[in-house]
XYZ file of C-alpha atoms in Angstrom:
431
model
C 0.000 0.000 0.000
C 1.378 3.215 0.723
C 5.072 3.366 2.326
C 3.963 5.406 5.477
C 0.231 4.859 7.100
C -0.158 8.597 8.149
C 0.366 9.097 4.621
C -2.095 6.682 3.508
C -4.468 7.512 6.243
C -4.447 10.887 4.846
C -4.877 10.135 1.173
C -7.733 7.856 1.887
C -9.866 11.040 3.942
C -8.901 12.790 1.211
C -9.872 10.050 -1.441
C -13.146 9.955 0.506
C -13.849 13.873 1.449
C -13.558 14.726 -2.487
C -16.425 15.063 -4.304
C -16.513 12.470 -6.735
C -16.510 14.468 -10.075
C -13.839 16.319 -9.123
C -12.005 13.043 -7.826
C -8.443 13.185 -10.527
C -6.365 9.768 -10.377
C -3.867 11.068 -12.750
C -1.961 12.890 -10.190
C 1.750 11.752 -10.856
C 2.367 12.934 -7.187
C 0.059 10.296 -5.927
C 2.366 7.570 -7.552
C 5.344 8.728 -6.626
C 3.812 8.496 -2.899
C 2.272 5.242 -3.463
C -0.815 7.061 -2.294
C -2.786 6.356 -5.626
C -4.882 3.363 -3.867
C -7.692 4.633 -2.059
C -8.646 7.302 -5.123
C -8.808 3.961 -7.250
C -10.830 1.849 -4.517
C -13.670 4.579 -4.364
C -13.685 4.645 -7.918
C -14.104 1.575 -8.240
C -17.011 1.148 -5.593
C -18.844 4.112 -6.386
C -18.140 5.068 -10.515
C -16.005 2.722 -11.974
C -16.537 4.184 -15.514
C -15.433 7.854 -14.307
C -15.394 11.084 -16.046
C -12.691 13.368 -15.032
C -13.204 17.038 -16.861
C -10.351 19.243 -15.693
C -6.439 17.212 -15.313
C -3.262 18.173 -16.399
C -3.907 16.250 -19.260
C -7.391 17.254 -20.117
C -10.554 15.593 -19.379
C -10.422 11.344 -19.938
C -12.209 8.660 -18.886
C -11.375 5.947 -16.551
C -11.942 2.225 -16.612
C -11.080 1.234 -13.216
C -12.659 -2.264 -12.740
C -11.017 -5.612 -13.813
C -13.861 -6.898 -15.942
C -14.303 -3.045 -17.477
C -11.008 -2.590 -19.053
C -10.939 -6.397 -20.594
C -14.336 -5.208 -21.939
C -12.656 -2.041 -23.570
C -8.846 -4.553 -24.566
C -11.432 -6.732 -26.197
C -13.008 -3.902 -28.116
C -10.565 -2.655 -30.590
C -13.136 -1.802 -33.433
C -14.041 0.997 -31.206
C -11.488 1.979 -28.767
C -8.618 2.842 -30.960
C -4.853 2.600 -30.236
C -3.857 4.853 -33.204
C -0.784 7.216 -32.505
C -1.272 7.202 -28.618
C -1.351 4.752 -25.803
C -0.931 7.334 -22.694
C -2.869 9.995 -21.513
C -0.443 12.370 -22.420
C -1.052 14.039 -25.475
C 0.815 14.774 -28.151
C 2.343 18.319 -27.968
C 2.502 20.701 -31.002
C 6.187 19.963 -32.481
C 6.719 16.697 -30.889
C 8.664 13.928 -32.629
C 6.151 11.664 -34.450
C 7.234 8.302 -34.014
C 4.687 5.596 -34.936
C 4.806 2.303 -33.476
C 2.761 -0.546 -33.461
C 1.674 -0.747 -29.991
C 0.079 2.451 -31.163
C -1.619 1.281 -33.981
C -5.064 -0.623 -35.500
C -5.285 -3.501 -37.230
C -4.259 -4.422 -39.925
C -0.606 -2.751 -39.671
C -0.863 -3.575 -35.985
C -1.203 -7.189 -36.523
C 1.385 -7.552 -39.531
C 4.112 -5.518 -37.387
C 3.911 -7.460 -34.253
C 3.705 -10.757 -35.968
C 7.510 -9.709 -37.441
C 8.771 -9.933 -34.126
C 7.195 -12.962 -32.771
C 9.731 -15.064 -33.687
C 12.567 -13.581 -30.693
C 10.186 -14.557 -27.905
C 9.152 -17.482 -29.297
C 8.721 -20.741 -27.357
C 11.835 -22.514 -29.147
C 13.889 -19.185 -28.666
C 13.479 -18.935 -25.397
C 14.079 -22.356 -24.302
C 17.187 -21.444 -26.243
C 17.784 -18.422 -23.674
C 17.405 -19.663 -20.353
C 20.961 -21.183 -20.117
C 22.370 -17.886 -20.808
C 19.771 -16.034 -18.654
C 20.860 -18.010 -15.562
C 24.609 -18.126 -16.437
C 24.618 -13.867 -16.726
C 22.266 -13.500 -13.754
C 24.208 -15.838 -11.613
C 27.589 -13.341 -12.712
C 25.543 -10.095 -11.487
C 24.375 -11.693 -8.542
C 28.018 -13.446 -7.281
C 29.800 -9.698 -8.201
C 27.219 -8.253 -5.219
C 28.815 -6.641 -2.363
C 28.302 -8.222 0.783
C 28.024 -6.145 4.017
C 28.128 -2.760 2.140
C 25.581 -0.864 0.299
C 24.051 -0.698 -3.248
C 22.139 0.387 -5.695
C 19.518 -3.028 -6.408
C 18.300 -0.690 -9.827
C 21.181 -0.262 -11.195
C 23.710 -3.539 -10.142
C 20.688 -6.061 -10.690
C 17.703 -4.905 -12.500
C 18.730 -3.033 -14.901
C 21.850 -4.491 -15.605
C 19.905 -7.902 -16.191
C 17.618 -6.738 -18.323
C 19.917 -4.611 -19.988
C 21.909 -7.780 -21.064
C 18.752 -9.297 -22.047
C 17.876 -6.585 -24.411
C 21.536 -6.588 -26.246
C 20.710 -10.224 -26.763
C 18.007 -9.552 -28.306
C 19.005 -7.321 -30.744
C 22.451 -8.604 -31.144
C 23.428 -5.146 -29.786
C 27.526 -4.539 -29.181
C 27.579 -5.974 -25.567
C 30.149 -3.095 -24.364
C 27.810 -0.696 -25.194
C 24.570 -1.939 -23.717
C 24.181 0.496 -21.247
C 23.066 2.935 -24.046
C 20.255 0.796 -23.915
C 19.363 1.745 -20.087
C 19.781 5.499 -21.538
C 17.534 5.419 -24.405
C 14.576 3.465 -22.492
C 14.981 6.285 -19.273
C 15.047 8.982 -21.926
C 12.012 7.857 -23.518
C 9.859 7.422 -20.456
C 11.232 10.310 -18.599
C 10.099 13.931 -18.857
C 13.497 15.325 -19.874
C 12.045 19.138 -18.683
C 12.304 17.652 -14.867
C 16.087 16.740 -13.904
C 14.949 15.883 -10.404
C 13.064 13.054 -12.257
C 16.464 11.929 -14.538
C 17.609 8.416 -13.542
C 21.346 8.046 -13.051
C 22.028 6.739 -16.550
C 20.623 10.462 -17.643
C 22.485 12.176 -15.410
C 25.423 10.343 -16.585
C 25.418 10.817 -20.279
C 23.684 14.741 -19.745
C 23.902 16.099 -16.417
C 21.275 17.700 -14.695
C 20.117 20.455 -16.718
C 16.634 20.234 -18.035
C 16.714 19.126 -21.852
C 15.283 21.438 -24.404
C 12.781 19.978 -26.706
C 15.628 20.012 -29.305
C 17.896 18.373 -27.494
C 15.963 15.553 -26.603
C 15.051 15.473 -30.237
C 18.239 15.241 -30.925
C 19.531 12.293 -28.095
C 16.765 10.502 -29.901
C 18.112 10.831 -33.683
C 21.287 10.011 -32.481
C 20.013 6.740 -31.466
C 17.964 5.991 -34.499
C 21.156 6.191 -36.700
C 23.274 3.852 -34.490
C 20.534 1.460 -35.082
C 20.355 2.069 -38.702
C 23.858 1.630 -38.539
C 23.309 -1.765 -37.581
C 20.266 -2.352 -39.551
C 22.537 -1.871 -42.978
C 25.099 -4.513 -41.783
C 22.016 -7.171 -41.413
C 19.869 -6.214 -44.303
C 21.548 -9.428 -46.161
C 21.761 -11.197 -43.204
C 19.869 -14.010 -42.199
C 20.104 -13.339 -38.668
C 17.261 -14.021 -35.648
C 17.491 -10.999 -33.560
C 15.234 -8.312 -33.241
C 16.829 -5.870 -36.165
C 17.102 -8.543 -38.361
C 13.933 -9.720 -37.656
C 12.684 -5.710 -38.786
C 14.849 -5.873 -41.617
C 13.442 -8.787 -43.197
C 9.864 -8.426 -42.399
C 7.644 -7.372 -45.052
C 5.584 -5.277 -42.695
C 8.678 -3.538 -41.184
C 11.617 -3.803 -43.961
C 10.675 -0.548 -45.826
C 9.692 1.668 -42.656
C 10.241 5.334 -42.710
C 13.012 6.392 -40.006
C 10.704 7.740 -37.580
C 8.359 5.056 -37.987
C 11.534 2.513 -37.650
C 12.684 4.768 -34.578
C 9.203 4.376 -32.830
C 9.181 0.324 -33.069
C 13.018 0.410 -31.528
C 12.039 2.550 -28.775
C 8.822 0.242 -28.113
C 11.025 -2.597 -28.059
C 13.538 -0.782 -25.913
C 10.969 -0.058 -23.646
C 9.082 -2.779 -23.634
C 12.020 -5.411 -23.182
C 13.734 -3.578 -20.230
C 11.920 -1.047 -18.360
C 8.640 -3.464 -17.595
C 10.430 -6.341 -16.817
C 13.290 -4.508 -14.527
C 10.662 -2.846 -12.127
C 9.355 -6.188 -11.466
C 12.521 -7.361 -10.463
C 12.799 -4.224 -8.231
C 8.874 -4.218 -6.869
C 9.917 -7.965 -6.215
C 12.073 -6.853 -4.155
C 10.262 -4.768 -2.132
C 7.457 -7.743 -2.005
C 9.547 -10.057 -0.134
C 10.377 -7.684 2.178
C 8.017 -6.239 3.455
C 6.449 -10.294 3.319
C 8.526 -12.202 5.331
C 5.831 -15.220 5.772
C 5.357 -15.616 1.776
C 9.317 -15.590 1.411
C 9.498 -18.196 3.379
C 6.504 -20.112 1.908
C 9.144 -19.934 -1.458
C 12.227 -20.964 0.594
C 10.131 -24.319 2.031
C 8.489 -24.748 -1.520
C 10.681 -23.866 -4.552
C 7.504 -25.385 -7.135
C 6.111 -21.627 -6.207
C 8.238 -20.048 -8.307
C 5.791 -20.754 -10.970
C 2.954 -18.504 -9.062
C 4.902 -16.375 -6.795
C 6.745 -14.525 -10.280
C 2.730 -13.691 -11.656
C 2.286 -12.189 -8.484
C 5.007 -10.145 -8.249
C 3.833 -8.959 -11.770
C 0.557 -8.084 -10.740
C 0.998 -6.725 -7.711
C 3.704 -4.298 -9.252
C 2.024 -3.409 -12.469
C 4.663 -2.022 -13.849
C 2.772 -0.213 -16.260
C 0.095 1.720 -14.921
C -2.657 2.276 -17.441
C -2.826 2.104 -21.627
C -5.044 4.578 -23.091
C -7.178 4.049 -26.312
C -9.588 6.522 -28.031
C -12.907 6.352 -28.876
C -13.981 5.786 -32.293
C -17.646 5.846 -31.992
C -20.213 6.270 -29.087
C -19.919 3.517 -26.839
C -22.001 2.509 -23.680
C -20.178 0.637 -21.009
C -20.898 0.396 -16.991
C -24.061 2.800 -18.018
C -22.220 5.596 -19.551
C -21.811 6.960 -22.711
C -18.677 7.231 -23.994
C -18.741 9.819 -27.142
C -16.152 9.445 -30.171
C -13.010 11.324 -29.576
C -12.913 10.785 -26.166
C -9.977 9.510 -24.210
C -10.637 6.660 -22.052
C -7.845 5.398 -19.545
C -7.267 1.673 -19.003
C -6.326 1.684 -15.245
C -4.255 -1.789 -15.252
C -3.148 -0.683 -11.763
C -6.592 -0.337 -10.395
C -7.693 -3.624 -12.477
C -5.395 -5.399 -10.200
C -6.598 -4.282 -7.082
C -10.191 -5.053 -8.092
C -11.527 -6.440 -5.035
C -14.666 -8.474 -7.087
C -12.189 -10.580 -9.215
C -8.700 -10.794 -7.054
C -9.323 -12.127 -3.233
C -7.452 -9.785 -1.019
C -6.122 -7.620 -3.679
C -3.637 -5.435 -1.650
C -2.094 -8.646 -0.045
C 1.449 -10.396 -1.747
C 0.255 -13.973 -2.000
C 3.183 -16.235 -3.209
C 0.592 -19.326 -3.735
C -2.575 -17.565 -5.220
C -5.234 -19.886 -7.218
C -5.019 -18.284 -9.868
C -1.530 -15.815 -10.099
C -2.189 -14.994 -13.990
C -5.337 -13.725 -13.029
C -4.355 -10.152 -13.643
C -3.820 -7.543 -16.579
C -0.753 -6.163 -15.922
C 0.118 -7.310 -19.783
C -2.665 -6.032 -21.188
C -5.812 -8.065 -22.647
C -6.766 -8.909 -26.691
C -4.683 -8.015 -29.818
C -2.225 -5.684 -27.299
C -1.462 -8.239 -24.874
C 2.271 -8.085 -24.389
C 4.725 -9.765 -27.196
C 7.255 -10.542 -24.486
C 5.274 -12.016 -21.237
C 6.602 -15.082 -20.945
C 10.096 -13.544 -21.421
C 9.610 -11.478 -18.730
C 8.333 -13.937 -16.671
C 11.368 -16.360 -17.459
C 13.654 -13.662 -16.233
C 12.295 -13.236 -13.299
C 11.571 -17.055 -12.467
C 15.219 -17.343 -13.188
C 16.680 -13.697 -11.286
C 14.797 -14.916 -7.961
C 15.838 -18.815 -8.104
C 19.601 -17.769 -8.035
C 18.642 -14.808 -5.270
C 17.044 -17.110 -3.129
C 20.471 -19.502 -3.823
C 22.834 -17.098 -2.522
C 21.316 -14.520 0.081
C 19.393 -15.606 3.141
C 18.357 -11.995 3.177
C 18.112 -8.854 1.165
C 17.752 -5.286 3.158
C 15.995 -1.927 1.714
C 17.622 0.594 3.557
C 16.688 3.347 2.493
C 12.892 4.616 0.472
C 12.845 3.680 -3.050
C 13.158 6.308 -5.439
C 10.423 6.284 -7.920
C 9.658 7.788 -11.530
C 7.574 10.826 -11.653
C 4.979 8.946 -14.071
C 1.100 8.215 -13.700
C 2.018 5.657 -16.779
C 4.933 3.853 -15.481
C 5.346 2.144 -11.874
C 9.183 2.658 -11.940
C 12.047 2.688 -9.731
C 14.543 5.089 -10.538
C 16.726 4.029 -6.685
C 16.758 1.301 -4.476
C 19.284 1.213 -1.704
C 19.927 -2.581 -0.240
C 22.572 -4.630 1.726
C 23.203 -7.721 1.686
C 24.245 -8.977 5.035
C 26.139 -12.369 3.830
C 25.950 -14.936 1.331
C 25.915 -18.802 1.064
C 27.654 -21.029 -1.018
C 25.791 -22.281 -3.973
């Protein structure tokens, strides 16, 4: 829930004491407090379809019930993806970058199916060896005794590692990788926001719109830099993959930047804040750690849980095509409607005690962090392989973890990130 109870105490008077129209659950500030909850469970109880006139980002709608947003995944005819998936809006002058998590079928369905093939079943049978042999390296070049940044020295640099596997990326130079997916969910106007690989390749001056422009060009030419040495190729990774694909192989730049960035994204910042929220799971659940420990066959429901009980990403947004009914209200084309994954997962009529980190739930994929229909995500059961694997060789090596200090998270209403987590490990066994 939240980190301090005075602090949730307080958001939940104020949750209640609001009047309901004027109730606002984009409020980045709420997330970065882990306050968000109560604002979503009187939603949910008393207008789960919710009209919310005056935000920072305009007026939107928000789905905030489990059952709801499949309702509105399910419905793609009329809620479109096209161009944006957040409630943010498009500024005037901002890059255009389409990519196909932003777009209808058809083009939807013949992009994604290009890059199928590097998560498939057979591929990633193919990865596990390597998974475990890399996370076993991070993981035995821990300090013991003194303290660390768990972000940065484990779930990042996993992921990160993942990622330049999967687009046969120069290994040395992964950690442009980390930079590219913090620039592109970070609002580069806020340095106070900037994660440490920001800080390290810019500083901490705020970015000017043409600056980040340009941090962004410079990494769609080192990929099309590496797209013209595969073009002949008949290589499996992800650029290949792009190069070869009817759908993708003659893609505008911008268009060819947008799908790198979505894979960027989508193959290391999602699956890294589970490994972090994970974290913070265990801890603050002793009993269900040690329900793992007695029982490693949990491993197979306790990494679902840690998904949904992290939703990594908070919401998707589509846009109405046409009028729409749903949960008694009219929905009018051209409105924005919010998919509140965050909320869906709390949903108290579909999850048994929602708030609570159960390692051996009935039903642990019971939850739409990934999304629902033709958007689900490309690269679950990736993600879920890393972190099956990550935890198996924690749980090998370190009787205990510490969080000493608050996690630092993201400024974002769209991401559940961690931007800092400062551990120790008191000692290690011998595996």
């Amino acid at each position: 829930m939240a980190d301090d109870a005075s602090a949730f105490d307080a958001a939940r008077a104020e949750a209640y004491s609001t009047p309901l129209d004027k109730i606002d659950v984009s409020n980045q500030d709420r997330f970065v407090s882990n306050t968000i909850w109560p604002f979503f469970e009187r939603l949910r109880r008393e207008d789960p379809v919710h009209y919310c006139a005056e935000s920072e980002f305009g007026p939107y709608w928000s789905i905030t019930k489990f059952d709801d947003i499949i309702a509105v995944e399910t419905t793609h005819q009329v809620f479109s993806s096209d161009r944006v998936i957040s409630i943010y809006d498009p500024a005037e002058g901002d890059m255009e970058m389409p990519m196909f998590i932003a777009m209808d079928p058809p083009k939807h369905d013949e992009q994604r199916k290009v890059i199928q093939p590097a998560v498939s079943s057979d591929n990633l049978a193919n990865f596990a060896p390597l998974i475990r042999e890399r996370a076993a390296k991070i993981l035995d070049e821990l300090p013991i005794g003194e303290p660390f940044d768990w972000v940065d020295r484990v779930s990042v640099e996993l992921t990160t590692q993942m990622l330049a596997t999967l687009f046969d990326f120069p290994f040395e130079e992964r950690r442009k990788l980390t930079y590219w997916s913090d620039l592109t969910s970070t609002d580069t106007r806020d340095p106070e926001n900037y994660s440490e690989a920001i800080r390290a390749n810019f500083g901490d001056k705020a970015m000017t719109e043409e600056e980040g422009r340009a941090e962004l060009m410079a990494c769609a030419f080192y990929f099309k830099n590496l797209w013209d040495q595969r073009v002949d190729s008949d290589g499996k990774d992800l650029i290949s993959l792009l190069a070869h694909g009817e759908a993708t192989k003659d893609m505008p730049l911008m268009e060819f930047l947008g799908n790198i960035l979505l894979l960027i994204v989508g193959g290391n910042d999602t699956t890294r804040n589970s490994i972090s929220g994970g974290l913070i799971a265990l801890a603050e659940n002793p009993d269900e750690l040690a329900k793992v420990r007695a029982n490693p066959a949990l491993f197979d429901s306790m990494v679902p849980e840690i998904i949904r009980w992290q939703t990594p990403v908070a919401h998707m947004r589509r846009t109405a095509k046409t009028d729409f009914e749903i949960g008694g209200k009219k929905i009018k084309a051209g409105d924005k409607v919010v998919l509140w994954y965050v909320s869906g997962n709390r949903d108290e009529t579909q999850i048994d005690n929602p708030y609570a980190f159960i390692v051996d739930r009935e039903r642990p994929r019971h939850h739409v962090s990934f999304g629902f229909g033709i958007h689900r995500c490309v690269g679950m059961r990736l993600a879920e392989m890393q972190l099956s694997i990550i935890w198996e060789e924690i749980l090998k090596r370190f009787p205990k973890v510490e969080i000493i200090e608050e996690p630092v998270r993201l400024k974002s209403n769209f991401l559940r990130a961690y931007r800092k987590m400062m551990v120790r490990i008191p000692e290690r066994v011998s595996v």
